[in-house]
Short mmCIF file of C-alpha atoms in Angstrom, two decimals:
data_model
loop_
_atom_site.label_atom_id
_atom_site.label_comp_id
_atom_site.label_asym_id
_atom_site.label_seq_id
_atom_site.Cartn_x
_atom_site.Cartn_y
_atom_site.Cartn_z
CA UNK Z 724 234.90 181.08 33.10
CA UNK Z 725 235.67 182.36 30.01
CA UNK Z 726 233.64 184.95 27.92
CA UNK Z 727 233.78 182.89 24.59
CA UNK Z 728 234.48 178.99 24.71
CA UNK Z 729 235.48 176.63 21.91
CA UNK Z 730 236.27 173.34 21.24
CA UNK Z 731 239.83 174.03 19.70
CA UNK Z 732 239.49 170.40 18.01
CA UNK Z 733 241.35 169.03 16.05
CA UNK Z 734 238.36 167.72 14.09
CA UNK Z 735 239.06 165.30 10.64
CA UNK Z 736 236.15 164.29 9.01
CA UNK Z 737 236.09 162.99 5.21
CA UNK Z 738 234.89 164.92 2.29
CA UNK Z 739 231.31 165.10 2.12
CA UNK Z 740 230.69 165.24 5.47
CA UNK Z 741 228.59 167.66 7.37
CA UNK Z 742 230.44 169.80 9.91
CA UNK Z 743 229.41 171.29 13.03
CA UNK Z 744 231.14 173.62 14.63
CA UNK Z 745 229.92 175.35 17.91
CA UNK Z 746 231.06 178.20 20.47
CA UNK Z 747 229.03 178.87 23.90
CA UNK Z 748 229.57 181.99 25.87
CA UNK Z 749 228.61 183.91 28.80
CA UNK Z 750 228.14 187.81 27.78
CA UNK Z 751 224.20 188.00 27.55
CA UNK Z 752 224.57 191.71 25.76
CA UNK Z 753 226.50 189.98 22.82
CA UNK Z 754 224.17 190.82 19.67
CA UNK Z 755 226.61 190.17 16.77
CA UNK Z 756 227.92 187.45 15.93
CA UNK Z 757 230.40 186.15 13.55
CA UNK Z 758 232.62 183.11 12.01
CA UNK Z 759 235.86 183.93 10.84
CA UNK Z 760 237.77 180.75 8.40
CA UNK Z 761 241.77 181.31 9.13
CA UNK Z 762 243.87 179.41 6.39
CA UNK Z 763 247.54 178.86 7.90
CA UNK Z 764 249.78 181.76 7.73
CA UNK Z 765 247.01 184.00 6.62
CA UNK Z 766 244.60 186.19 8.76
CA UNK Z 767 241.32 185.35 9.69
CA UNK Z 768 238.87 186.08 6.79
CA UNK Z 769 234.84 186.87 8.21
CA UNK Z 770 233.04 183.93 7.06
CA UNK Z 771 229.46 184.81 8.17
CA UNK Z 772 227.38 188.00 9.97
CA UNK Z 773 224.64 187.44 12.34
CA UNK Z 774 222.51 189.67 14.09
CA UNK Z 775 220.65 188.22 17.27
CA UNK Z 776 218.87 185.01 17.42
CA UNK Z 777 217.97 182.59 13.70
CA UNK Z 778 219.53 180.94 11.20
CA UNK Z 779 221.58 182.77 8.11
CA UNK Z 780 222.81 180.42 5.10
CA UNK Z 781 225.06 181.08 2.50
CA UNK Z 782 225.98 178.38 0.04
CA UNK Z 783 226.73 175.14 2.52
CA UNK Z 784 227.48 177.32 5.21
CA UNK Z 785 224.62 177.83 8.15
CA UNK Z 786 225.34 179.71 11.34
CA UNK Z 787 222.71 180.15 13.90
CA UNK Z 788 222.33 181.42 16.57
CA UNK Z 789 220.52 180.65 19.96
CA UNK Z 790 220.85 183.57 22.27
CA UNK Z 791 218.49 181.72 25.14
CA UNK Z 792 220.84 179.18 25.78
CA UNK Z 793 223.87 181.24 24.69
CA UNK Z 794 224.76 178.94 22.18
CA UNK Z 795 226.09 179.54 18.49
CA UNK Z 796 226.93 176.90 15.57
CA UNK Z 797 228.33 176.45 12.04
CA UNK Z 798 227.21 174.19 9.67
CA UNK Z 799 229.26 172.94 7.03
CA UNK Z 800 227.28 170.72 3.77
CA UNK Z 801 229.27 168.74 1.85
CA UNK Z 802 232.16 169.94 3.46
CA UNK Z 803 235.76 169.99 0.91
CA UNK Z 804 239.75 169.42 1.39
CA UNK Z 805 239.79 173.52 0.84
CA UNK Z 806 237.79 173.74 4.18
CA UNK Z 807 240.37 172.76 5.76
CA UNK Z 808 241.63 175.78 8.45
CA UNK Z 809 240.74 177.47 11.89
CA UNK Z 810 237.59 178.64 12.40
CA UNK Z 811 236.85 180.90 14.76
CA UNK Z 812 233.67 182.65 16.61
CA UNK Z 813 233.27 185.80 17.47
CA UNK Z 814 231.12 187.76 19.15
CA UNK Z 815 230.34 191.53 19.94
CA UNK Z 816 228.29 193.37 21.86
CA UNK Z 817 228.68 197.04 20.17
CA UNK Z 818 232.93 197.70 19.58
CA UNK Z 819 234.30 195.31 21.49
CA UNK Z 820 234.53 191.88 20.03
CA UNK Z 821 235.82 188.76 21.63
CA UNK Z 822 236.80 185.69 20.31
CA UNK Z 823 237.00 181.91 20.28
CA UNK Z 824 239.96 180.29 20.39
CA UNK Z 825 239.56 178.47 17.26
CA UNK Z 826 238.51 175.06 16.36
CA UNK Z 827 241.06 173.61 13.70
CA UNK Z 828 239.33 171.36 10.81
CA UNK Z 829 241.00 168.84 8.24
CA UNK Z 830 238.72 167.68 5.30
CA UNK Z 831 240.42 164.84 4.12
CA UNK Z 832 239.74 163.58 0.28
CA UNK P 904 235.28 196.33 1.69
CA UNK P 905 238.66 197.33 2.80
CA UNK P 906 242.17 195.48 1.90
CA UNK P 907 244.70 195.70 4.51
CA UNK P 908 248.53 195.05 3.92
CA UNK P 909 250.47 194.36 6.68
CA UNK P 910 254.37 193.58 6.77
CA UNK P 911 256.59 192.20 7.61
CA UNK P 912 254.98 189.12 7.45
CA UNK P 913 257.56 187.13 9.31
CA UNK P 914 260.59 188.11 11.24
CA UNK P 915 263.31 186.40 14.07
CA UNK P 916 264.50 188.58 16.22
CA UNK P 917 267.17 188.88 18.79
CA UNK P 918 266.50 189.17 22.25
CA UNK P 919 266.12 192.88 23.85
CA UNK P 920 265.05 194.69 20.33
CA UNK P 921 262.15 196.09 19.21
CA UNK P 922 259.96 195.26 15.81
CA UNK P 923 257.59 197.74 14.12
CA UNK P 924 254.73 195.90 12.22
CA UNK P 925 252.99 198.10 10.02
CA UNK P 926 249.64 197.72 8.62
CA UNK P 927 248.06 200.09 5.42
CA UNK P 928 244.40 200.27 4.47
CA UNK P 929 242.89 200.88 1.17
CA UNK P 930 240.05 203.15 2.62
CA UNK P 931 240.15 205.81 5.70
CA UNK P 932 238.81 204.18 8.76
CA UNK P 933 238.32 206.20 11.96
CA UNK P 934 239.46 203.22 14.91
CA UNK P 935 242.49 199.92 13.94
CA UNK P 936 242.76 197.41 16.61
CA UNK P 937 245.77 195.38 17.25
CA UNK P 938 245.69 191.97 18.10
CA UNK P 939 247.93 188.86 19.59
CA UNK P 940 247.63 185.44 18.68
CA UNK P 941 249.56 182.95 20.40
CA UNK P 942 249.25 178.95 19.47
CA UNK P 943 246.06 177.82 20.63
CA UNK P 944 244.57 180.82 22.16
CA UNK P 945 242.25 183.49 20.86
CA UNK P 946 242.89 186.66 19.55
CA UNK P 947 243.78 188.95 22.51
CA UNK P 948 242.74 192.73 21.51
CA UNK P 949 246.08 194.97 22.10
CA UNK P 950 245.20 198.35 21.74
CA UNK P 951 242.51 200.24 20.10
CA UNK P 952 243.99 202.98 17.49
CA UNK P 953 242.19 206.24 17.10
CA UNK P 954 243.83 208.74 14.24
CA UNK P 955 244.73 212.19 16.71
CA UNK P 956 244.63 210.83 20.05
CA UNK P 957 246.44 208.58 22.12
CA UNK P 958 245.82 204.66 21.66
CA UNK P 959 244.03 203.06 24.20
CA UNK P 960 245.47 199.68 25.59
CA UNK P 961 243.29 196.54 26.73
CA UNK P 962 244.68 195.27 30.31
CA UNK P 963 247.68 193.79 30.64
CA UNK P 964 249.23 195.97 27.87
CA UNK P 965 250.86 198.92 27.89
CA UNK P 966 252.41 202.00 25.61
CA UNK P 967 255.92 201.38 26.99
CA UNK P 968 255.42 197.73 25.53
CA UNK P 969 253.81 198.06 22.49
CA UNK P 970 253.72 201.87 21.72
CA UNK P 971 251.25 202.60 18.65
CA UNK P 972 251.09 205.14 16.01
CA UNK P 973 248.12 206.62 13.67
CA UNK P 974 249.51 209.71 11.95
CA UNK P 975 246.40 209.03 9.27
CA UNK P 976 243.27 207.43 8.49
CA UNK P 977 244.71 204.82 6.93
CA UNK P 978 247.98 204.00 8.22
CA UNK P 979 249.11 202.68 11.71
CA UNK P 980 251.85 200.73 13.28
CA UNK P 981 253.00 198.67 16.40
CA UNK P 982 256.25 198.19 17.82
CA UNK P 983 257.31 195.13 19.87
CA UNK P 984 259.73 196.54 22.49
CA UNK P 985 262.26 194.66 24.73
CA UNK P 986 261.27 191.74 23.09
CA UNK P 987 261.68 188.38 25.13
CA UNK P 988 260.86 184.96 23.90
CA UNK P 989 257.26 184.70 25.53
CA UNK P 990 256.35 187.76 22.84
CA UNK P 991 256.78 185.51 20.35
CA UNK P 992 253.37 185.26 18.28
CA UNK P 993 251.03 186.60 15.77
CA UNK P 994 250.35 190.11 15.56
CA UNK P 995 246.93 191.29 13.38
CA UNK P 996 246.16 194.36 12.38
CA UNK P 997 242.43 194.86 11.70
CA UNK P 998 239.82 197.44 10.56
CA UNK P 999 235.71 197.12 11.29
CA UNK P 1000 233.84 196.46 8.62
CA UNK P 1001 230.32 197.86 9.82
CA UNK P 1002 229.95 193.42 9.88
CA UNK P 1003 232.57 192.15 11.24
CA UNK P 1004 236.12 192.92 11.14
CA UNK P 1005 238.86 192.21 8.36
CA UNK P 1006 242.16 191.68 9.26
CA UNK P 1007 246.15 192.33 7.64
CA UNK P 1008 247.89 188.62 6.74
CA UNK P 1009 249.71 188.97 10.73
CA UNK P 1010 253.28 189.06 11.39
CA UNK P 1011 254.86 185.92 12.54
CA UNK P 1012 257.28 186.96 14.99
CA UNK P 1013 260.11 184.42 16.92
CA UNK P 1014 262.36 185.89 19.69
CA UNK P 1015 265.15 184.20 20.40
#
């Protein structure tokens, strides 16, 4: 079993739409944890920062986090062609930081 | 937060020779990680690089492979040794925020 699993997709949905993205994984310790957007050719940009268990928004992004069922998801609102990339999880305990594999997304007008 | 520039940013190689990928931050930072990414996969951590001590490799990799350099806070790089076709990926650079991590632009690198 892996540490960090992700749909890798691909997922199209139309503009406007509300995306859901979600990673489980196995590592109880894992306290942080992250979403990283990756446009192509470019290198994964940190999207949103979570500590432990709850919700965090920031514009139409949501992440939360469910650390009893080991279970993490990103929420996209009115979701826009320029969302359109890989988006990764990732998760850390204290250094060490594993990842997703990525779950590619294509916003189409 | 810190700006990393990493080049090349692409490269084809040959076969049996090496590539050196460096990366440069805009602020000292004590530990740089190197990381793979192949197609569909997730990032694979490298090697962890300290500035004054040796670099300290994740399993499956070794110096020999992919030695690593530091001489400063803010500089390091990786070479690509022997290079056969199945090292042909992404290489990141990246630097820890205190919240996450923020990574170079990656090296595209084909061996052929």
């Amino acid at each position: 079993q892996k540490e960090v699993e992700q749909d890798p997709g691909p997922l199209s949905v139309p503009e406007g739409a509300i995306v859901s993205l979600n990673c489980t994984y196995s590592n109880s310790a894992f306290q942080y944890f992250m979403w990283y957007r990756q446009y192509s050719r470019k290198g994964p940009e940190l999207l949103m920062y979570t500590y432990s268990s709850g919700n965090k928004e920031d514009g139409r992004f949501t992440a939360q986090v469910d650390k009893s069922s080991k279970y993490i998801s990103l929420f996209i609102r009115d979701s826009q062609p320029s969302d359109s990339a890989t988006y990764l999880c990732a998760m850390s305990a204290q250094i060490d930081m594993r990842f997703g594999a990525g779950t590619r997304l294509t916003v189409k007008p | 937060s810190a700006v990393i520039s990493q080049k090349p940013s692409r490269d084809i190689c040959q076969r049996g020779t090496s590539l050196t990928i460096q990366c440069q931050v805009d602020s000292q930072v004590t530990m740089m990680f190197w990381y793979r990414q192949q197609p569909g996969q997730s990032l694979t951590l490298i090697a962890t690089a300290n500035q004054g001590s040796e670099a300290t490799y994740e399993s499956g990799f070794v110096i020999d492979k992919f030695p690593i350099s530091r001489p400063n806070l803010t500089f390091s790089t990786l070479t690509v040794s022997n290079m056969s076709p199945e090292d042909s990926s992404i290489y990141l650079c990246s630097v820890d925020r205190g919240y996450g991590y923020t990574f170079g632009s990656g090296t595209r690198l084909t061996v052929v």
